[in-house]
XYZ file of C-alpha atoms in Angstrom:
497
model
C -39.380 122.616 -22.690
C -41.494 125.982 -21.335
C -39.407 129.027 -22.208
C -39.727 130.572 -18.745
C -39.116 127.228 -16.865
C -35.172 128.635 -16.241
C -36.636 132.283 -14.095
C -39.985 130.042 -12.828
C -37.423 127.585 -11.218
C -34.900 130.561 -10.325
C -37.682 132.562 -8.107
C -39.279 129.501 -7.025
C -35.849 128.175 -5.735
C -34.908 131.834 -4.139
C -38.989 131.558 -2.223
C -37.664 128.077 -0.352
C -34.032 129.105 0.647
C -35.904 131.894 1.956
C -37.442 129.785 4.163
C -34.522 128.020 5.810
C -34.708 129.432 9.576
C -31.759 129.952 11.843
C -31.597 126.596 12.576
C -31.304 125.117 9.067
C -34.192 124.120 8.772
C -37.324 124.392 6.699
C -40.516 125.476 8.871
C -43.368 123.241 8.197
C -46.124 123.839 10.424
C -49.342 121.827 9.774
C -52.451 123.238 9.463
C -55.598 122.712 11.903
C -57.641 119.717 11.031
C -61.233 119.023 11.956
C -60.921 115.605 13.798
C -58.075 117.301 16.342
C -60.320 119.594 16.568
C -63.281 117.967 17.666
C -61.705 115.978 20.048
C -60.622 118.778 21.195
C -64.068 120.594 22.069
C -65.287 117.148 23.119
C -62.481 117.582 26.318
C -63.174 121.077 26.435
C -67.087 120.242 27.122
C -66.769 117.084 28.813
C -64.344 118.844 31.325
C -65.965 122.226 31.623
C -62.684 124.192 31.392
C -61.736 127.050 29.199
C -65.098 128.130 27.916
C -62.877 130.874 25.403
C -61.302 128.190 23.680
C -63.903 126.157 23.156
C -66.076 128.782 21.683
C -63.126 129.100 19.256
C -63.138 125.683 18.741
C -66.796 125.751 17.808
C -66.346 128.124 15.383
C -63.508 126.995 13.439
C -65.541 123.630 13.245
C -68.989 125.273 12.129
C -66.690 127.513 9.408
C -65.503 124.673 7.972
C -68.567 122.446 7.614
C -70.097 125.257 6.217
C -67.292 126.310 3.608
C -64.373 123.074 3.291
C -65.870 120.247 4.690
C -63.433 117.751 4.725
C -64.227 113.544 4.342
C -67.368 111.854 5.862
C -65.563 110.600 8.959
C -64.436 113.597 10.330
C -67.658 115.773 9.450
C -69.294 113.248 11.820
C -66.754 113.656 14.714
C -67.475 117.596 14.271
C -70.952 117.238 14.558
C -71.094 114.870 17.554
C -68.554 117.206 19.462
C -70.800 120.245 18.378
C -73.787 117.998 20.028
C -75.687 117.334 16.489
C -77.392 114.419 15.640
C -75.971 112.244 13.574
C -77.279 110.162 10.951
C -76.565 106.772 9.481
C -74.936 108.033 6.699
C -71.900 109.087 8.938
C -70.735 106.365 10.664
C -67.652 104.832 10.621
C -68.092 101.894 8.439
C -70.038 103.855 5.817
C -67.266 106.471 5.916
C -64.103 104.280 5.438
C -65.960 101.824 3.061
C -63.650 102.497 0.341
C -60.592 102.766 2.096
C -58.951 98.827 0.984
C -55.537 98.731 3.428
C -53.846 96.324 5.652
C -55.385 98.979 8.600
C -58.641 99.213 7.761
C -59.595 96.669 11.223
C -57.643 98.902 13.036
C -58.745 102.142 12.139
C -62.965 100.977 12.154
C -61.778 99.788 15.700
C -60.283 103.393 16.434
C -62.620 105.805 15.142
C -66.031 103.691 16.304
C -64.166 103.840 19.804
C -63.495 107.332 19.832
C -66.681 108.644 17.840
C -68.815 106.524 20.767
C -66.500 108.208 23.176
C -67.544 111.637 22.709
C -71.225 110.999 22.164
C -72.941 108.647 24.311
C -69.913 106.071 26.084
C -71.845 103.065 25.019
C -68.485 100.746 24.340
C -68.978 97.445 23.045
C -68.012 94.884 25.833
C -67.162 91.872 23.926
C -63.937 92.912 21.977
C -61.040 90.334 22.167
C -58.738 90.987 24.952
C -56.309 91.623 21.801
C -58.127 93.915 19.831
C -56.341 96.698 20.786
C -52.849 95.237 21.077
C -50.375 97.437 18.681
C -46.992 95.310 20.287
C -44.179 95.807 17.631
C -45.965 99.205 16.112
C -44.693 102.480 16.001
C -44.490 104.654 19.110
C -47.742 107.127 19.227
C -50.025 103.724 17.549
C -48.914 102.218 20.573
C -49.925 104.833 22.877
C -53.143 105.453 20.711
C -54.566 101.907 21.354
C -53.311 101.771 24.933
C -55.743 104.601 25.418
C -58.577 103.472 23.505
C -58.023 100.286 25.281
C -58.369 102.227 29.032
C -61.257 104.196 27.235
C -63.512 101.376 26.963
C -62.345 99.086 30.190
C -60.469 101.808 32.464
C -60.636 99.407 35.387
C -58.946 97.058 33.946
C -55.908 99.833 33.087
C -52.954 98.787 34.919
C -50.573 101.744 36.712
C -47.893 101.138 34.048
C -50.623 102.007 31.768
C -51.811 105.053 33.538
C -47.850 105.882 33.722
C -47.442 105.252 29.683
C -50.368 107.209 29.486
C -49.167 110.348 31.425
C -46.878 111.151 28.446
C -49.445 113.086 27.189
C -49.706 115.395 30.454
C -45.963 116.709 29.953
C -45.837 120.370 29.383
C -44.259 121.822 25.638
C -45.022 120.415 22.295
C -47.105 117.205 22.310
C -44.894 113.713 22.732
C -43.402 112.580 18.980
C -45.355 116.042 17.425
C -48.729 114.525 17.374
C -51.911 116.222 18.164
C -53.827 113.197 18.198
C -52.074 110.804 20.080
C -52.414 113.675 22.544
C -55.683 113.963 22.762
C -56.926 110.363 22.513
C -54.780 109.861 25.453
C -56.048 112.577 27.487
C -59.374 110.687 27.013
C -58.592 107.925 28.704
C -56.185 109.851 31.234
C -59.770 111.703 32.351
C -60.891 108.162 33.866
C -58.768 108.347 36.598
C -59.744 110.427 39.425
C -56.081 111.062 40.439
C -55.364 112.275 36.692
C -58.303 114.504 35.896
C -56.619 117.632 37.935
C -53.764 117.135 35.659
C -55.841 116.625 32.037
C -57.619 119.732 32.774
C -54.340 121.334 33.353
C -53.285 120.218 29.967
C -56.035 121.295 28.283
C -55.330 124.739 29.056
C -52.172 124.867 27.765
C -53.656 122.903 25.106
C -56.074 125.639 24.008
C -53.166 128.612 23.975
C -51.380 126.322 21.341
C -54.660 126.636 18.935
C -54.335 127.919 15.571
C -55.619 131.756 15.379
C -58.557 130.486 13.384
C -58.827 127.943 16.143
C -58.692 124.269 15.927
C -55.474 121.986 16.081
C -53.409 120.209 13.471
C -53.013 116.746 13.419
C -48.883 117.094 13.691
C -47.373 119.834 14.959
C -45.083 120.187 11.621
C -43.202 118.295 9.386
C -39.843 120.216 9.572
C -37.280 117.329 9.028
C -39.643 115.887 5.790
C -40.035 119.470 4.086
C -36.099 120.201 4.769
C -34.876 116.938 3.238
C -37.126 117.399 0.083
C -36.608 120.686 -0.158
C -32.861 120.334 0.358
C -32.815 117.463 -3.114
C -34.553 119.826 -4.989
C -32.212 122.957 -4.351
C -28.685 120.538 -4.965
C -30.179 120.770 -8.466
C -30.885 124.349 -8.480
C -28.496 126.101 -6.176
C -25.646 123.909 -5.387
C -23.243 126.435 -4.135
C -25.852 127.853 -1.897
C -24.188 127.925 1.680
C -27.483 127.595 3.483
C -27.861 124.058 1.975
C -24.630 123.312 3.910
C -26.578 124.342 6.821
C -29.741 122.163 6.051
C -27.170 119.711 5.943
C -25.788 119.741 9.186
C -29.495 120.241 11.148
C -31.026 117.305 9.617
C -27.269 115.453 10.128
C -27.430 116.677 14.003
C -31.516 115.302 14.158
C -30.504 111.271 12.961
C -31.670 109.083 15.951
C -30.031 106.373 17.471
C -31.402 103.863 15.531
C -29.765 105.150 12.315
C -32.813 106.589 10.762
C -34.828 110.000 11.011
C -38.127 111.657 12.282
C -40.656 113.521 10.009
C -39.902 116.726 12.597
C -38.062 118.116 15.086
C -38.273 116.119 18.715
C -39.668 112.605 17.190
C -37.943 109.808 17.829
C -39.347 106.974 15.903
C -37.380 106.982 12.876
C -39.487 106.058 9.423
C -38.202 104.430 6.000
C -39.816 107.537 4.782
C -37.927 110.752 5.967
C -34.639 108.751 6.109
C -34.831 107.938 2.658
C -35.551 111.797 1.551
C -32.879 112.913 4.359
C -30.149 109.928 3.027
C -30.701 111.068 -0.650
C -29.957 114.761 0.116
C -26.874 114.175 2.279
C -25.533 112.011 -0.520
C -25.843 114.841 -2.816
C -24.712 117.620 -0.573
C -22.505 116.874 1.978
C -21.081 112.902 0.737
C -17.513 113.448 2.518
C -18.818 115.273 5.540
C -22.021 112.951 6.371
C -20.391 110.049 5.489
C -21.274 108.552 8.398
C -24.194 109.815 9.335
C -24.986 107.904 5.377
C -23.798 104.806 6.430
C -25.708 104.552 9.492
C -29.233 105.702 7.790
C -28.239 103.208 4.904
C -27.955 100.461 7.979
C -30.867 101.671 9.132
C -32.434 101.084 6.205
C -31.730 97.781 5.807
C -32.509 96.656 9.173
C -36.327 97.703 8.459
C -36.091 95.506 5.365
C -38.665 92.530 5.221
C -37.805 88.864 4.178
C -39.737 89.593 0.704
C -37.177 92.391 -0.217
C -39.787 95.570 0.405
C -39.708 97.838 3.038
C -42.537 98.865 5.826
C -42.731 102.779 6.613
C -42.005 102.500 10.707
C -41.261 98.579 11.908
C -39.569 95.450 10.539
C -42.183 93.066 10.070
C -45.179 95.336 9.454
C -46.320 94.841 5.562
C -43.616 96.345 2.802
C -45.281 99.132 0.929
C -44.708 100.100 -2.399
C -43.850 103.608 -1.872
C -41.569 103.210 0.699
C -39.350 100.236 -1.149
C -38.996 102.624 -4.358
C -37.997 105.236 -1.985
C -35.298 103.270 -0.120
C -34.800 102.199 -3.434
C -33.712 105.480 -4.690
C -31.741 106.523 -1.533
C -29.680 102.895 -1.348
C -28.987 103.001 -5.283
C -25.961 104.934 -5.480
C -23.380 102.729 -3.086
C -22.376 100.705 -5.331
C -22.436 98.134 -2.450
C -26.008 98.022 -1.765
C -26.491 97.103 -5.692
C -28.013 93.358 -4.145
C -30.223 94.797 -1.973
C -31.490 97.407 -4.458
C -32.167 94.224 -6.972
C -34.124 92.645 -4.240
C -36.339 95.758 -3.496
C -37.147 96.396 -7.379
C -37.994 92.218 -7.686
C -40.554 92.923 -4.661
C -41.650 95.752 -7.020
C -42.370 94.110 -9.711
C -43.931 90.843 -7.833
C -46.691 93.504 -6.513
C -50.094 93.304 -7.997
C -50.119 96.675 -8.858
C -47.781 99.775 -8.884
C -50.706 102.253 -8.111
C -50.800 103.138 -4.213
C -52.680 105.455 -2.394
C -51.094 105.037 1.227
C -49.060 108.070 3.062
C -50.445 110.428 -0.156
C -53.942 110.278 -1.721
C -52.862 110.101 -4.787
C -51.832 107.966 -7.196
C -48.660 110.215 -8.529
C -46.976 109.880 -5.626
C -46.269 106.151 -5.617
C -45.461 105.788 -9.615
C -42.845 108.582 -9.390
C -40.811 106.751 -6.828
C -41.214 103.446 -8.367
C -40.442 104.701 -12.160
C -37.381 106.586 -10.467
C -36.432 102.959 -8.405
C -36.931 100.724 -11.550
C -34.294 102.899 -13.601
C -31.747 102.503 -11.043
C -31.000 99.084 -11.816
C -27.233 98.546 -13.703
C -25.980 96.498 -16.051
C -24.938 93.861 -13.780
C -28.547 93.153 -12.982
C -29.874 89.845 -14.233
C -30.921 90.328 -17.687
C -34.842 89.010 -16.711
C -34.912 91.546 -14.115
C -34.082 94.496 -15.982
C -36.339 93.362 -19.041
C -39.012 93.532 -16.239
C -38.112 96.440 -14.857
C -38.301 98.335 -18.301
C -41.285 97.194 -19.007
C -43.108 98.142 -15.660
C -41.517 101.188 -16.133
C -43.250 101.856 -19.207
C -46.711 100.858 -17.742
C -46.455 103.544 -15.265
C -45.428 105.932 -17.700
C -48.544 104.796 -19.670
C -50.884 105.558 -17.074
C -49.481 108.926 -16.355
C -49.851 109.902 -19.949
C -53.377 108.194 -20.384
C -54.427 110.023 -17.106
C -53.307 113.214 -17.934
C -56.401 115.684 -17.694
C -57.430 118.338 -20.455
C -54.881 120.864 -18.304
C -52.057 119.462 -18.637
C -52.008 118.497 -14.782
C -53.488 115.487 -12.598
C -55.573 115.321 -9.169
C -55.695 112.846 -6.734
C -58.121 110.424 -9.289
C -58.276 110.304 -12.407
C -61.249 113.081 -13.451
C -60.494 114.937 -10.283
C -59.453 118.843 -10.648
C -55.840 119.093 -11.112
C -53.371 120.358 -8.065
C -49.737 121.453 -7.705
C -48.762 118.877 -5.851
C -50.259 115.264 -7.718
C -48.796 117.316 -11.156
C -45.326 117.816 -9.343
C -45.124 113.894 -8.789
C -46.552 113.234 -12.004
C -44.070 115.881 -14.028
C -40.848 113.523 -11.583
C -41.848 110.419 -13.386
C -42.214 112.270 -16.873
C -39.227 113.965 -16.543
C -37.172 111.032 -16.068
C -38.808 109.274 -18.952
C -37.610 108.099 -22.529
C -38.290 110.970 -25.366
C -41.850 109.639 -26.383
C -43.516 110.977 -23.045
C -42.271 114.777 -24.202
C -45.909 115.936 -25.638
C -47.059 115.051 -22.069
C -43.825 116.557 -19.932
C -44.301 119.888 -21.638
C -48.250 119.936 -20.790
C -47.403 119.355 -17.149
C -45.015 121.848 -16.894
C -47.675 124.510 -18.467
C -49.856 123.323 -15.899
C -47.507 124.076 -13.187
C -46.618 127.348 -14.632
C -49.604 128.386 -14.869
C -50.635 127.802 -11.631
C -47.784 129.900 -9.703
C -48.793 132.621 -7.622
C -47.626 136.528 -8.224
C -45.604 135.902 -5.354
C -43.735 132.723 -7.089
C -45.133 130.372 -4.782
C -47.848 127.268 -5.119
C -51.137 126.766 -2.966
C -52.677 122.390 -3.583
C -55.002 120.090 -2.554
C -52.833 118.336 0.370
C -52.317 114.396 -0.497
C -50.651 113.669 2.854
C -52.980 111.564 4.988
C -52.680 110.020 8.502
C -53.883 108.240 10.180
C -54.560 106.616 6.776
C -56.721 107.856 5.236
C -57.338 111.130 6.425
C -55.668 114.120 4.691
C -53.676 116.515 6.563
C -52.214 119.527 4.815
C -48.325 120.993 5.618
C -48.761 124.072 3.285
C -45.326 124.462 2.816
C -44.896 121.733 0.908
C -46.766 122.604 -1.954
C -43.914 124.919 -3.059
C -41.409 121.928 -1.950
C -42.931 119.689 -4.644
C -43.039 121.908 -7.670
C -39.145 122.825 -7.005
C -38.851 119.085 -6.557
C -40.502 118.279 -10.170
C -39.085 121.573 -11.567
C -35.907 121.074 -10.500
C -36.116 117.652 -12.502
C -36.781 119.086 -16.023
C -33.134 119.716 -16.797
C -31.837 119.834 -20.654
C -31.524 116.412 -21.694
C -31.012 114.974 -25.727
C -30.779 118.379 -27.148
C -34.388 119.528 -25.308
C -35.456 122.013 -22.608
């Protein structure tokens, strides 16, 4: 391998202890995003408060059409909160055309509703009395469609509804860190003559929590997520570290009720996601001291499991998803107990039509390091035809990686797409762990990443983490995260480094 990977990897290691805060964990702040944003302004306008902020708001906006517009959809929710015109090249349908998921209904439902909302209030009348049912979803969906329910029909809103909706008037941080839910429920909340007093309060302290370029992220931060991640990476590279100890014992103290963990600080609804990353670090730092704060995240776990052996992100029941199985996958493989489950998780892996998911990341990397990490884990006791499988699937996603490898040694979110940090660091994972043959392309990626650290040892990418699906949101911190992730992974291995 690279020469200077050993002092890259030192320095880069040192940059994210460095960021550990008194309380053990890893700040992750997101950055503002254009659709908070807008909706933003459009309350600002529609309610006539805080003219400041909302000239701040308009500015931040026009900046970034002009210099980093971001996707179709949310250039059009800019424009129709900055009172522009808008054309038929940026509505909702044409903008989420190529987005093929399991929410696309739900999310032409959602953005038509709200994009109406803040232009003219012309709401279609003849949606199913269903339509915007999210029973059984996680906690801010639920709150979402509730309000974009009361948005189009508010006389038909109910005073438990108005009450479930008043979660977004509490003072502090929004409810479960999200912007959006926020603000789509201070929408509807503006209906009701007894409310509006209260949304306008709101709003103000709304507008001191802006960014000082203005605007809003979509999540206040992803603080658990980055700390887990980060805290995998650095058992590799600084073991003995005593702040990892520390990491340890915040994320430990954050587990829910349910078993499972948050992507920050104050949410509640636990995800397959974060307690997979947050169950693989405590395994590797803290086994004896965490053991039961492991068990209960491995129950967890395996209560979200679905009857065809994959696993959802938030809810038993809602469709399993490739990267989220592998990643259970990877956090249940080492108790030797959970070997059966773990076989029935890589089977649902290799029933799937394809291995290549863009979902919770944009790219492709993402997904195919997880699953080539969660097809290796299987052990000789396996069934003989499910290993053969598993080997061979495991080689077609090393294929791709190597046969989408671009000209730099590094990979984007598509294939022909300027490399970034980030999809290389997911992409370099996979190699890492792969047989001898995929060496030629292991040592290109890791050029790539070398080449693209800062002076100051750190890593600026493209974000790939999107959500609502599939808008991208960026957390800047974890662009470092990653690369120490993927660096941290290239250890010596059959006489090589």
């Amino acid at each position: 391998m690279h020469p200077h990977l050993p002092a890259r990897r030192a320095r880069l290691a040192r940059r994210v202890l460095e960021r550990i805060g008194p309380n053990g964990l890893i700040p992750a702040p997101g950055s503002s995003r254009v659709l908070e944003s807008a909706l933003l302004l459009a309350l600002l306008t529609k309610e006539d408060v805080a003219p400041a902020a909302a000239d701040l708001t308009r500015r931040y906006l026009k900046h970034t059409l002009d210099t980093d517009p971001p996707d179709a959809l949310q250039c059009a929710f800019a424009h129709a909160a900055l009172g522009d015109a808008l054309t038929g090249s940026t509505t909702v349908r044409d903008a989420l055309a190529s987005f093929d998921h399991f929410s696309t209904p739900r999310k032409l439902l959602t953005f038509q509703t709200l994009l109406t909302e803040i232009t003219d209030g012309a709401h279609r009348r003849d949606l199913p009395a269903d339509a915007f049912d999210a029973h059984g979803q996680q906690a801010w969906l639920q709150l979402q469609m509730l309000a974009l329910k009361t948005i189009t029909a508010p006389r038909a809103a109910t005073s438990d509804d108005w009450s479930r909706l008043a979660l977004a008037l509490r003072p502090g941080p929004p409810w479960q860190a999200n912007h959006l839910a926020r603000l789509v429920a201070l929408l509807a909340l503006r209906k009701h003559p007894t409310h509006q007093p209260a949304v306008r309060e709101a709003l103000l302290r709304i507008s001191a929590e802006q960014q000082p370029g203005g605007g809003l992220p979509f999540v206040t931060g992803m603080d658990v997520f980055a700390s887990a991640v980060a805290g995998i990476a650095l058992t590799r590279t600084r073991p003995l570290d005593p702040r990892l100890a520390a990491t340890a014992d915040a994320l430990a103290a954050r587990q829910n009720p349910d078993g499972g963990f948050g992507f920050t600080v104050g949410v509640t609804q636990s995800d397959v996601d974060d307690t997979s990353y947050t169950l693989e670090f405590l395994r590797a730092a803290a086994p004896v001291r965490h053991a039961r704060t492991i068990t209960a995240a491995e129950e967890y776990l395996l209560a979200q499991r679905n009857p065809d052996g994959g696993f959802p992100t938030f809810v038993h029941g809602a469709p399993s998803e490739i990267a989220m199985t592998a990643g259970a996958v990877n956090a249940l493989a080492p108790n030797p107990a959970r070997r059966p489950d773990v076989e029935r998780a890589v089977a649902f892996l290799l029933e799937a039509d394809h291995l290549v998911e863009r979902s919770w990341s944009r790219n492709a990397t993402n997904a195919l390091f997880r699953v080539t990490l969660a097809l290796a884990t299987l052990t000789p006791s396996a069934p003989a035809p499910l290993r053969a499988a598993a080997r061979a699937a495991r080689q077609r996603a090393i294929r791709y990686l190597t046969e989408t490898q671009e000209p730099d040694g590094g990979w984007g979110h598509e294939p022909g797409d300027t490399s970034d940090p980030i999809s290389t660091a997911y992409a370099t994972v996979a190699l890492a762990a792969a047989p001898a043959s995929a060496a030629p392309a292991l040592h290109r990626a890791l050029g790539c990443l070398l080449a693209a650290q800062q002076p100051d040892g750190g890593y600026a990418s493209r974000t790939d983490q999107a959500g609502p699906r599939p808008l991208l949101y960026d957390v800047p911190a974890l662009a470092d995260i990653w690369v120490l992730l993927a660096l941290s992974a290239c250890r010596p291995r059959s006489g090589r480094e």
